């Protein structure tokens, strides 16, 4: 099983919603299962420590998945620098005991030397920036490249983002 996960925050920061999609193959057009989890304790935004805000909701959501997926795709970076400064994805990889491959897909370039592979999809000239822990960046980039959808953002990544936002306002 594979998973895409994301987190969205209430406008007043009083709660967050983590969402996840479970799917079987990289080119699947639809999820096998969708899940959300509301988290009432939200850490404040802290520049340079994004993971402190995002990691608890993601771990809360993944506690609902048994067995854990083989790969989890997160919105963001796994590594923030070539010398191994950990981003959200690396923190998730460690929190899951290094048993689950974590792929980071970022929509914007990080200001630094993060070892990301640029992946162009659809007709967009603007790349996605792919990093990974537990797999090579090239393997992870090939997986993201092969995901379903004609647009820059694969279908399931767009869907998990929408699921998160919709769960904020049921």
mmCIF file of C-alpha atoms in Angstrom:
data_model
loop_
_atom_site.group_PDB
_atom_site.id
_atom_site.type_symbol
_atom_site.label_atom_id
_atom_site.label_comp_id
_atom_site.label_asym_id
_atom_site.label_seq_id
_atom_site.Cartn_x
_atom_site.Cartn_y
_atom_site.Cartn_z
ATOM 1 C CA UNK A 1 0.000 0.000 0.000
ATOM 2 C CA UNK A 2 1.089 3.562 -0.746
ATOM 3 C CA UNK A 3 -0.122 6.790 0.869
ATOM 4 C CA UNK A 4 -0.316 10.531 0.246
ATOM 5 C CA UNK A 5 -0.776 12.747 3.301
ATOM 6 C CA UNK A 6 -1.345 16.427 3.966
ATOM 7 C CA UNK A 7 -2.308 18.802 6.790
ATOM 8 C CA UNK A 8 -4.504 21.903 6.752
ATOM 9 C CA UNK A 9 -5.113 24.385 9.561
ATOM 10 C CA UNK A 10 -8.236 26.216 10.694
ATOM 11 C CA UNK A 11 -7.998 29.943 9.938
ATOM 12 C CA UNK A 12 -7.781 30.719 13.659
ATOM 13 C CA UNK A 13 -5.226 27.914 14.257
ATOM 14 C CA UNK A 14 -7.461 26.264 16.875
ATOM 15 C CA UNK A 15 -7.285 22.879 15.152
ATOM 16 C CA UNK A 16 -5.791 21.040 12.194
ATOM 17 C CA UNK A 17 -6.971 18.290 9.894
ATOM 18 C CA UNK A 18 -4.642 15.618 8.575
ATOM 19 C CA UNK A 19 -5.800 13.728 5.503
ATOM 20 C CA UNK A 20 -4.512 10.632 3.817
ATOM 21 C CA UNK A 21 -5.176 8.593 0.726
ATOM 22 C CA UNK A 22 -4.205 4.953 0.488
ATOM 23 C CA UNK A 23 -3.643 3.497 -2.964
ATOM 24 C CA UNK A 24 -2.138 0.392 -4.543
ATOM 25 C CA UNK A 25 -0.123 1.540 -7.559
ATOM 26 C CA UNK A 26 1.614 4.747 -8.513
ATOM 27 C CA UNK A 27 -0.608 5.207 -11.563
ATOM 28 C CA UNK A 28 -3.907 4.718 -9.688
ATOM 29 C CA UNK A 29 -6.501 7.359 -10.561
ATOM 30 C CA UNK A 30 -8.459 6.954 -7.323
ATOM 31 C CA UNK A 31 -7.710 6.090 -3.719
ATOM 32 C CA UNK A 32 -8.560 2.723 -2.224
ATOM 33 C CA UNK A 33 -9.281 4.512 1.064
ATOM 34 C CA UNK A 34 -9.557 8.100 2.262
ATOM 35 C CA UNK A 35 -9.139 9.107 5.878
ATOM 36 C CA UNK A 36 -8.994 12.259 7.958
ATOM 37 C CA UNK A 37 -8.108 13.034 11.559
ATOM 38 C CA UNK A 38 -8.865 16.208 13.489
ATOM 39 C CA UNK A 39 -6.121 17.413 15.807
ATOM 40 C CA UNK A 40 -7.161 19.934 18.465
ATOM 41 C CA UNK A 41 -3.681 20.817 19.713
ATOM 42 C CA UNK A 42 -1.815 22.746 17.054
ATOM 43 C CA UNK A 43 1.775 23.837 17.556
ATOM 44 C CA UNK A 44 2.483 27.443 16.616
ATOM 45 C CA UNK A 45 4.282 28.136 13.368
ATOM 46 C CA UNK A 46 8.011 28.316 14.004
ATOM 47 C CA UNK A 47 10.289 29.377 11.149
ATOM 48 C CA UNK A 48 12.854 26.668 10.439
ATOM 49 C CA UNK A 49 10.920 24.081 12.462
ATOM 50 C CA UNK A 50 7.904 23.377 10.253
ATOM 51 C CA UNK A 51 8.015 19.728 11.301
ATOM 52 C CA UNK A 52 6.984 20.607 14.882
ATOM 53 C CA UNK A 53 3.658 21.793 13.505
ATOM 54 C CA UNK A 54 3.090 19.157 10.801
ATOM 55 C CA UNK A 55 4.523 15.966 12.275
ATOM 56 C CA UNK A 56 2.046 15.389 15.163
ATOM 57 C CA UNK A 57 -1.043 15.529 12.887
ATOM 58 C CA UNK A 58 0.598 13.199 10.351
ATOM 59 C CA UNK A 59 1.557 10.686 13.033
ATOM 60 C CA UNK A 60 -1.968 10.860 14.466
ATOM 61 C CA UNK A 61 -3.405 10.049 11.061
ATOM 62 C CA UNK A 62 -0.943 7.242 10.332
ATOM 63 C CA UNK A 63 -1.829 5.574 13.653
ATOM 64 C CA UNK A 64 -5.134 4.746 11.942
ATOM 65 C CA UNK A 65 -3.391 2.800 9.162
ATOM 66 C CA UNK A 66 -2.558 -0.840 9.854
ATOM 67 C CA UNK A 67 -0.317 -2.048 8.450
ATOM 68 C CA UNK A 68 1.661 1.077 7.663
ATOM 69 C CA UNK A 69 2.079 1.846 3.967
ATOM 70 C CA UNK A 70 5.342 0.998 2.217
ATOM 71 C CA UNK A 71 5.720 4.594 1.010
ATOM 72 C CA UNK A 72 4.264 7.874 2.299
ATOM 73 C CA UNK A 73 4.259 10.987 0.109
ATOM 74 C CA UNK A 74 4.310 14.290 2.001
ATOM 75 C CA UNK A 75 3.783 17.852 0.846
ATOM 76 C CA UNK A 76 7.230 19.322 1.448
ATOM 77 C CA UNK A 77 10.874 18.397 1.603
ATOM 78 C CA UNK A 78 12.540 15.367 3.132
ATOM 79 C CA UNK A 79 15.981 17.011 3.218
ATOM 80 C CA UNK A 80 16.662 20.745 3.405
ATOM 81 C CA UNK A 81 20.349 20.653 2.514
ATOM 82 C CA UNK A 82 22.953 18.502 0.819
ATOM 83 C CA UNK A 83 24.622 17.913 4.199
ATOM 84 C CA UNK A 84 21.485 16.182 5.505
ATOM 85 C CA UNK A 85 19.569 18.870 7.382
ATOM 86 C CA UNK A 86 16.240 17.099 8.000
ATOM 87 C CA UNK A 87 12.943 18.460 6.777
ATOM 88 C CA UNK A 88 9.440 17.225 7.545
ATOM 89 C CA UNK A 89 9.900 14.040 5.511
ATOM 90 C CA UNK A 90 13.122 13.032 7.268
ATOM 91 C CA UNK A 91 11.483 13.629 10.655
ATOM 92 C CA UNK A 92 8.560 11.432 9.592
ATOM 93 C CA UNK A 93 10.958 8.750 8.327
ATOM 94 C CA UNK A 94 12.668 8.684 11.751
ATOM 95 C CA UNK A 95 9.372 8.786 13.686
ATOM 96 C CA UNK A 96 8.203 5.722 11.731
ATOM 97 C CA UNK A 97 11.346 3.845 12.718
ATOM 98 C CA UNK A 98 12.848 4.063 9.212
ATOM 99 C CA UNK A 99 10.413 1.300 8.180
ATOM 100 C CA UNK A 100 8.475 3.425 5.688
ATOM 101 C CA UNK A 101 9.950 5.168 2.661
ATOM 102 C CA UNK A 102 9.078 8.865 2.714
ATOM 103 C CA UNK A 103 8.906 10.917 -0.478
ATOM 104 C CA UNK A 104 8.667 14.678 -0.324
ATOM 105 C CA UNK A 105 6.991 16.624 -3.110
ATOM 106 C CA UNK A 106 7.386 20.386 -2.868
ATOM 107 C CA UNK A 107 5.728 22.869 -5.181
ATOM 108 C CA UNK A 108 8.318 25.581 -4.615
ATOM 109 C CA UNK A 109 12.096 25.494 -4.671
ATOM 110 C CA UNK A 110 13.772 25.646 -1.280
ATOM 111 C CA UNK A 111 16.267 28.463 -0.780
ATOM 112 C CA UNK A 112 19.304 26.319 -0.179
ATOM 113 C CA UNK A 113 21.017 23.261 -1.569
ATOM 114 C CA UNK A 114 18.375 20.609 -0.883
ATOM 115 C CA UNK A 115 19.146 17.520 -2.995
ATOM 116 C CA UNK A 116 15.852 17.590 -4.889
ATOM 117 C CA UNK A 117 15.101 16.143 -8.316
ATOM 118 C CA UNK A 118 13.039 18.475 -10.509
ATOM 119 C CA UNK A 119 10.038 16.667 -12.007
ATOM 120 C CA UNK A 120 8.049 18.333 -14.776
ATOM 121 C CA UNK A 121 4.596 16.939 -15.411
ATOM 122 C CA UNK A 122 1.867 17.779 -17.869
ATOM 123 C CA UNK A 123 2.374 20.945 -19.859
ATOM 124 C CA UNK A 124 3.805 22.846 -16.926
ATOM 125 C CA UNK A 125 7.313 24.220 -17.172
ATOM 126 C CA UNK A 126 7.349 24.657 -13.401
ATOM 127 C CA UNK A 127 8.787 21.524 -11.743
ATOM 128 C CA UNK A 128 7.865 19.704 -8.596
ATOM 129 C CA UNK A 129 10.847 19.207 -6.275
ATOM 130 C CA UNK A 130 11.194 15.599 -5.113
ATOM 131 C CA UNK A 131 13.301 14.345 -2.201
ATOM 132 C CA UNK A 132 13.284 11.006 -0.384
ATOM 133 C CA UNK A 133 14.383 8.977 2.630
ATOM 134 C CA UNK A 134 14.607 5.208 2.280
ATOM 135 C CA UNK A 135 14.816 5.409 -1.525
ATOM 136 C CA UNK A 136 17.026 7.293 -3.943
ATOM 137 C CA UNK A 137 15.838 10.686 -5.153
ATOM 138 C CA UNK A 138 15.787 9.305 -8.711
ATOM 139 C CA UNK A 139 13.526 6.388 -7.697
ATOM 140 C CA UNK A 140 11.185 8.766 -5.911
ATOM 141 C CA UNK A 141 11.142 11.141 -8.885
ATOM 142 C CA UNK A 142 10.233 8.250 -11.211
ATOM 143 C CA UNK A 143 7.326 7.305 -8.909
ATOM 144 C CA UNK A 144 5.983 10.860 -8.861
ATOM 145 C CA UNK A 145 6.449 11.189 -12.607
ATOM 146 C CA UNK A 146 4.384 8.006 -13.121
ATOM 147 C CA UNK A 147 1.460 9.118 -10.954
ATOM 148 C CA UNK A 148 -1.916 9.539 -12.619
ATOM 149 C CA UNK A 149 -3.041 12.852 -14.059
ATOM 150 C CA UNK A 150 -2.339 15.230 -16.917
ATOM 151 C CA UNK A 151 -1.362 18.189 -14.741
ATOM 152 C CA UNK A 152 1.694 19.334 -12.844
ATOM 153 C CA UNK A 153 0.228 18.017 -9.605
ATOM 154 C CA UNK A 154 -0.718 14.324 -9.763
ATOM 155 C CA UNK A 155 -4.402 13.473 -9.278
ATOM 156 C CA UNK A 156 -3.991 11.891 -5.844
ATOM 157 C CA UNK A 157 -1.814 14.710 -4.493
ATOM 158 C CA UNK A 158 -4.435 17.233 -5.590
ATOM 159 C CA UNK A 159 -7.157 15.045 -4.047
ATOM 160 C CA UNK A 160 -5.469 14.753 -0.627
ATOM 161 C CA UNK A 161 -5.038 18.538 -0.553
ATOM 162 C CA UNK A 162 -8.755 18.993 -1.333
ATOM 163 C CA UNK A 163 -9.755 16.349 1.245
ATOM 164 C CA UNK A 164 -7.833 18.268 3.917
ATOM 165 C CA UNK A 165 -9.390 21.601 3.054
ATOM 166 C CA UNK A 166 -12.904 20.169 2.790
ATOM 167 C CA UNK A 167 -12.562 18.519 6.209
ATOM 168 C CA UNK A 168 -11.870 21.930 7.757
ATOM 169 C CA UNK A 169 -15.417 23.016 6.863
ATOM 170 C CA UNK A 170 -17.634 19.930 6.861
#
